[in-house]
Amino acid sequence: MITVEEHLSRILGTVRPLPVREVPLLESRGTLLAADVTATLAVPPFDNSAMDGFAVRCADVEHASAERPVTLTVIGDIPAGARELPAVAAGEAARIMTGAPMPPGADGVVKVEDTDQAAGPAGGRELPSAVRIVAPARERIRRRGEDLDPGDPVLRAGIFIGPRAIAAAASTGHAVLPVRPRPRVGVLATGDELTDPGLTPGPGQIPDSNSVLLLSLLEVLGATPVPMGRVGDEPAELQSLLSTRLGEIDALITTGGVSAGTYDVVKEVLSERGGVEFVAVAMQPGKPQGFGELSDGERTVPIFCLPGNPVSVFVSVMVLVTPALEVLSGWTDGGPPEPFLVDAVAAEGWRCPPGRRQYLPVTLEIPEAGDAADEVGRDVGEELLRVRPVSGSGSHLVASLARAEALAVIESDVEQIEPGDAVRVMMVP
Ligand SMILES: Nc1nc2c(c(=O)[nH]1)N[C@H]1C(S)=C(S)[C@@H](COP(=O)(O)OP(=O)(O)OC[C@H]3O[C@@H](n4cnc5c(N)ncnc54)[C@H](O)[C@@H]3O)O[C@H]1N2
Ligand code: MOO
């Protein structure tokens, strides 16, 4: 058996960041920006009104009040998006909407509430010939370039692109962004016993939960899942799929068929084809693992051959695949990952497999105020989370995996956790 770190360092020594690509704005969310972005448009792009009202010359209405209103001739209408702008001379006003370009001649805006006109659609669309102004105009103008000018920096290389960065890119003239693209990860389940979820399984059959687990998990992890279906235990099926579909993906995950069974098809086909090493990793669950590179002559992609048991699949993705996805996405440089482990305390005891690091699905409980003792009365501190196994440690217990909030990570030299023992947990999606 090799350690988790040994297996992981082989994986991380193999995968490389995907090449930079320009992608449409909506595809860029959650990826890493690969180059600085500068503005090609100013924000705002032109001087425009901050209010619905009337564009005027400030001097004309300087002394306007309810008692001494000023009447101006209305010479035009400027809705948002207007292309032709009337010039405003002394004694004149142009009706203007929020976001509409300021007309030449005007240097201020009187909001509609400070006039004799009804606000909103209730006043009708017809343009009045004159308007009575009851308050001075203010400089309610949003100036061109107030936020930034063309050529100014907008987004720095290396940021994670989120909705606000996407809006900033759109406003400054960009429809695409240079990013480290999301890895496209193929998912392939193997096994003659698998059926579609929702069908009544025949004798010896079980629903294929690994495909939907992986496809949805990859989405959560920021990758693009690519369903590659299922193959049975017949080598020819798997062989042909591996030769024809590598062009669609940047990495491949298979499940099942990697341990010691006679019909372990993944191991059979890939051992013969070469490039993939099958090893026993000192972890529980997830001991039998395959990893390597697949090539079809044109492309070479990393392949993870995970064991078939569903809890093993989940744990393998958390521990082995996630760091590799981070490298493919350009998020890390492939140095040893620092799993974020939270200090907690066991609320009950459980057994651990000797010689393998255990990743046990657990629930988390927040201790109540003043609750500093465990079930056998020892002091465990007030602030630590309490962890409780969701069920046993069997890697087939996929239904109770749904209740897990974290994985308790127990080192391989520990054989028993007692209530009150310090444990560390890895939060999971
Ligand atoms: N003689 C030995 N037998 C086993 C060993 C061993 O060291 N020696 N290791 C055990 C461990 S640990 C694991 S984990 C499993 C891994 O087995 P395989 O990767 O070969 O997986 P399968 O045999 O194909 O399936 C195992 C289990 O998982 C179920 N399964 C498979 N695919 C799916 C799916 N898509 N959705 C839901 N469930 C799935 C399958 O029906 C089996 O019950 O090997 C042990 N055996
Ligand atoms: O390694 Mo297996 O995943 O223990 O059940």
PDB file of C-alpha atoms in Angstrom, residues 201-328:
ATOM      1  CA  PRO A 201     -33.850  -3.144 -10.534  1.00  0.00           C
ATOM      2  CA  GLY A 202     -33.894  -6.724 -11.818  1.00  0.00           C
ATOM      3  CA  PRO A 203     -32.259  -9.527  -9.830  1.00  0.00           C
ATOM      4  CA  GLY A 204     -28.722  -8.548  -8.829  1.00  0.00           C
ATOM      5  CA  GLN A 205     -29.059  -5.039 -10.225  1.00  0.00           C
ATOM      6  CA  ILE A 206     -28.609  -1.704  -8.427  1.00  0.00           C
ATOM      7  CA  PRO A 207     -29.275   1.885  -9.495  1.00  0.00           C
ATOM      8  CA  ASP A 208     -26.268   3.703 -10.938  1.00  0.00           C
ATOM      9  CA  SER A 209     -25.779   6.372  -8.269  1.00  0.00           C
ATOM     10  CA  ASN A 210     -22.119   7.078  -9.099  1.00  0.00           C
ATOM     11  CA  SER A 211     -22.878   8.750 -12.426  1.00  0.00           C
ATOM     12  CA  VAL A 212     -25.294  11.265 -10.921  1.00  0.00           C
ATOM     13  CA  LEU A 213     -23.089  11.735  -7.853  1.00  0.00           C
ATOM     14  CA  LEU A 214     -20.066  12.579  -9.996  1.00  0.00           C
ATOM     15  CA  LEU A 215     -21.869  14.668 -12.592  1.00  0.00           C
ATOM     16  CA  SER A 216     -23.470  16.866  -9.940  1.00  0.00           C
ATOM     17  CA  LEU A 217     -20.361  16.975  -7.728  1.00  0.00           C
ATOM     18  CA  LEU A 218     -18.148  18.106 -10.610  1.00  0.00           C
ATOM     19  CA  GLU A 219     -20.557  20.946 -11.253  1.00  0.00           C
ATOM     20  CA  VAL A 220     -20.246  22.015  -7.595  1.00  0.00           C
ATOM     21  CA  LEU A 221     -16.449  21.804  -7.869  1.00  0.00           C
ATOM     22  CA  GLY A 222     -16.383  24.217 -10.814  1.00  0.00           C
ATOM     23  CA  ALA A 223     -15.710  21.680 -13.558  1.00  0.00           C
ATOM     24  CA  THR A 224     -17.868  20.931 -16.601  1.00  0.00           C
ATOM     25  CA  PRO A 225     -19.192  17.390 -16.273  1.00  0.00           C
ATOM     26  CA  VAL A 226     -19.397  15.387 -19.493  1.00  0.00           C
ATOM     27  CA  PRO A 227     -21.627  12.301 -19.205  1.00  0.00           C
ATOM     28  CA  MET A 228     -20.053   9.372 -21.035  1.00  0.00           C
ATOM     29  CA  GLY A 229     -22.685   6.844 -20.121  1.00  0.00           C
ATOM     30  CA  ARG A 230     -22.094   3.383 -18.768  1.00  0.00           C
ATOM     31  CA  VAL A 231     -20.325   0.325 -19.981  1.00  0.00           C
ATOM     32  CA  GLY A 232     -20.739  -3.254 -18.829  1.00  0.00           C
ATOM     33  CA  ASP A 233     -18.015  -5.669 -17.894  1.00  0.00           C
ATOM     34  CA  GLU A 234     -17.227  -6.534 -21.532  1.00  0.00           C
ATOM     35  CA  PRO A 235     -13.762  -5.108 -22.478  1.00  0.00           C
ATOM     36  CA  ALA A 236     -14.651  -4.269 -26.113  1.00  0.00           C
ATOM     37  CA  GLU A 237     -17.200  -1.624 -25.083  1.00  0.00           C
ATOM     38  CA  LEU A 238     -14.755   0.220 -22.856  1.00  0.00           C
ATOM     39  CA  GLN A 239     -11.934  -0.067 -25.386  1.00  0.00           C
ATOM     40  CA  SER A 240     -13.938   1.539 -28.154  1.00  0.00           C
ATOM     41  CA  LEU A 241     -15.174   4.360 -25.939  1.00  0.00           C
ATOM     42  CA  LEU A 242     -11.654   5.220 -24.810  1.00  0.00           C
ATOM     43  CA  SER A 243     -10.493   5.410 -28.404  1.00  0.00           C
ATOM     44  CA  THR A 244     -13.253   7.679 -29.678  1.00  0.00           C
ATOM     45  CA  ARG A 245     -14.203  10.260 -27.068  1.00  0.00           C
ATOM     46  CA  LEU A 246     -11.013  11.727 -25.614  1.00  0.00           C
ATOM     47  CA  GLY A 247     -11.370  14.818 -27.834  1.00  0.00           C
ATOM     48  CA  GLU A 248     -14.365  15.977 -25.766  1.00  0.00           C
ATOM     49  CA  ILE A 249     -12.694  16.023 -22.368  1.00  0.00           C
ATOM     50  CA  ASP A 250      -9.752  17.301 -20.328  1.00  0.00           C
ATOM     51  CA  ALA A 251      -9.876  14.472 -17.760  1.00  0.00           C
ATOM     52  CA  LEU A 252     -11.792  11.247 -17.242  1.00  0.00           C
ATOM     53  CA  ILE A 253     -13.210   9.594 -14.144  1.00  0.00           C
ATOM     54  CA  THR A 254     -14.315   5.981 -14.220  1.00  0.00           C
ATOM     55  CA  THR A 255     -15.940   4.108 -11.366  1.00  0.00           C
ATOM     56  CA  GLY A 256     -15.853   0.418 -10.584  1.00  0.00           C
ATOM     57  CA  GLY A 257     -13.818  -2.466 -11.879  1.00  0.00           C
ATOM     58  CA  VAL A 258     -10.489  -1.711 -10.222  1.00  0.00           C
ATOM     59  CA  SER A 259     -10.102  -4.215  -7.406  1.00  0.00           C
ATOM     60  CA  ALA A 260      -9.521  -7.943  -7.408  1.00  0.00           C
ATOM     61  CA  GLY A 261     -12.598  -9.294  -9.194  1.00  0.00           C
ATOM     62  CA  THR A 262     -12.506 -11.526 -12.228  1.00  0.00           C
ATOM     63  CA  TYR A 263     -14.650  -9.077 -14.200  1.00  0.00           C
ATOM     64  CA  ASP A 264     -12.912  -5.853 -13.148  1.00  0.00           C
ATOM     65  CA  VAL A 265     -13.066  -4.413 -16.629  1.00  0.00           C
ATOM     66  CA  VAL A 266     -11.303  -1.069 -16.063  1.00  0.00           C
ATOM     67  CA  LYS A 267      -8.270  -2.771 -14.618  1.00  0.00           C
ATOM     68  CA  GLU A 268      -8.293  -5.386 -17.362  1.00  0.00           C
ATOM     69  CA  VAL A 269      -8.513  -2.970 -20.290  1.00  0.00           C
ATOM     70  CA  LEU A 270      -6.230  -0.257 -18.964  1.00  0.00           C
ATOM     71  CA  SER A 271      -3.552  -2.596 -17.645  1.00  0.00           C
ATOM     72  CA  GLU A 272      -3.280  -3.981 -21.146  1.00  0.00           C
ATOM     73  CA  ARG A 273      -3.385  -0.576 -22.845  1.00  0.00           C
ATOM     74  CA  GLY A 274      -0.758   0.901 -20.462  1.00  0.00           C
ATOM     75  CA  GLY A 275      -0.353   4.380 -19.042  1.00  0.00           C
ATOM     76  CA  VAL A 276      -2.453   3.717 -15.945  1.00  0.00           C
ATOM     77  CA  GLU A 277      -1.079   2.417 -12.680  1.00  0.00           C
ATOM     78  CA  PHE A 278      -3.308   0.507 -10.284  1.00  0.00           C
ATOM     79  CA  VAL A 279      -2.366   0.793  -6.637  1.00  0.00           C
ATOM     80  CA  ALA A 280      -3.694   0.208  -3.142  1.00  0.00           C
ATOM     81  CA  VAL A 281      -3.814   3.502  -1.248  1.00  0.00           C
ATOM     82  CA  ALA A 282      -3.806   3.517   2.551  1.00  0.00           C
ATOM     83  CA  MET A 283      -7.193   5.169   2.880  1.00  0.00           C
ATOM     84  CA  GLN A 284     -10.624   3.940   3.894  1.00  0.00           C
ATOM     85  CA  PRO A 285     -12.751   4.057   1.884  1.00  0.00           C
ATOM     86  CA  GLY A 286     -11.107   4.306  -1.523  1.00  0.00           C
ATOM     87  CA  LYS A 287      -8.267   1.806  -1.267  1.00  0.00           C
ATOM     88  CA  PRO A 288      -8.103   0.465  -4.842  1.00  0.00           C
ATOM     89  CA  GLN A 289      -7.172   3.321  -7.184  1.00  0.00           C
ATOM     90  CA  GLY A 290      -5.959   3.721 -10.725  1.00  0.00           C
ATOM     91  CA  PHE A 291      -4.398   6.860 -12.135  1.00  0.00           C
ATOM     92  CA  GLY A 292      -2.518   7.672 -15.294  1.00  0.00           C
ATOM     93  CA  GLU A 293      -2.784   9.242 -18.705  1.00  0.00           C
ATOM     94  CA  LEU A 294      -4.781   8.127 -21.705  1.00  0.00           C
ATOM     95  CA  SER A 295      -3.746   9.007 -25.206  1.00  0.00           C
ATOM     96  CA  ASP A 296      -5.528   8.581 -28.526  1.00  0.00           C
ATOM     97  CA  GLY A 297      -2.571   9.775 -30.579  1.00  0.00           C
ATOM     98  CA  GLU A 298      -3.780  13.389 -30.625  1.00  0.00           C
ATOM     99  CA  ARG A 299      -4.659  14.133 -27.044  1.00  0.00           C
ATOM    100  CA  THR A 300      -3.463  12.936 -23.691  1.00  0.00           C
ATOM    101  CA  VAL A 301      -5.803  13.293 -20.721  1.00  0.00           C
ATOM    102  CA  PRO A 302      -5.448  12.267 -17.086  1.00  0.00           C
ATOM    103  CA  ILE A 303      -7.688   9.414 -15.996  1.00  0.00           C
ATOM    104  CA  PHE A 304      -8.853   8.589 -12.476  1.00  0.00           C
ATOM    105  CA  CYS A 305     -10.079   5.024 -12.062  1.00  0.00           C
ATOM    106  CA  LEU A 306     -12.033   5.136  -8.817  1.00  0.00           C
ATOM    107  CA  PRO A 307     -13.450   2.127  -7.016  1.00  0.00           C
ATOM    108  CA  GLY A 308     -17.134   1.376  -7.525  1.00  0.00           C
ATOM    109  CA  ASN A 309     -18.441   1.759  -4.001  1.00  0.00           C
ATOM    110  CA  PRO A 310     -20.289   5.091  -3.854  1.00  0.00           C
ATOM    111  CA  VAL A 311     -18.802   6.391  -0.600  1.00  0.00           C
ATOM    112  CA  SER A 312     -15.347   5.502  -1.952  1.00  0.00           C
ATOM    113  CA  VAL A 313     -16.145   7.545  -5.051  1.00  0.00           C
ATOM    114  CA  PHE A 314     -17.148  10.586  -3.021  1.00  0.00           C
ATOM    115  CA  VAL A 315     -14.120  10.410  -0.736  1.00  0.00           C
ATOM    116  CA  SER A 316     -11.754   9.806  -3.669  1.00  0.00           C
ATOM    117  CA  VAL A 317     -13.043  12.922  -5.403  1.00  0.00           C
ATOM    118  CA  MET A 318     -12.656  15.027  -2.259  1.00  0.00           C
ATOM    119  CA  VAL A 319      -9.156  13.777  -1.491  1.00  0.00           C
ATOM    120  CA  LEU A 320      -7.581  12.980  -4.870  1.00  0.00           C
ATOM    121  CA  VAL A 321      -9.544  14.529  -7.731  1.00  0.00           C
ATOM    122  CA  THR A 322     -10.290  17.975  -6.274  1.00  0.00           C
ATOM    123  CA  PRO A 323      -6.601  18.990  -5.950  1.00  0.00           C
ATOM    124  CA  ALA A 324      -6.058  17.874  -9.555  1.00  0.00           C
ATOM    125  CA  LEU A 325      -9.032  19.939 -10.749  1.00  0.00           C
ATOM    126  CA  GLU A 326      -7.530  22.933  -8.963  1.00  0.00           C
ATOM    127  CA  VAL A 327      -4.305  22.493 -10.936  1.00  0.00           C
ATOM    128  CA  LEU A 328      -6.152  22.001 -14.254  1.00  0.00           C
TER     129      LEU A 328
END
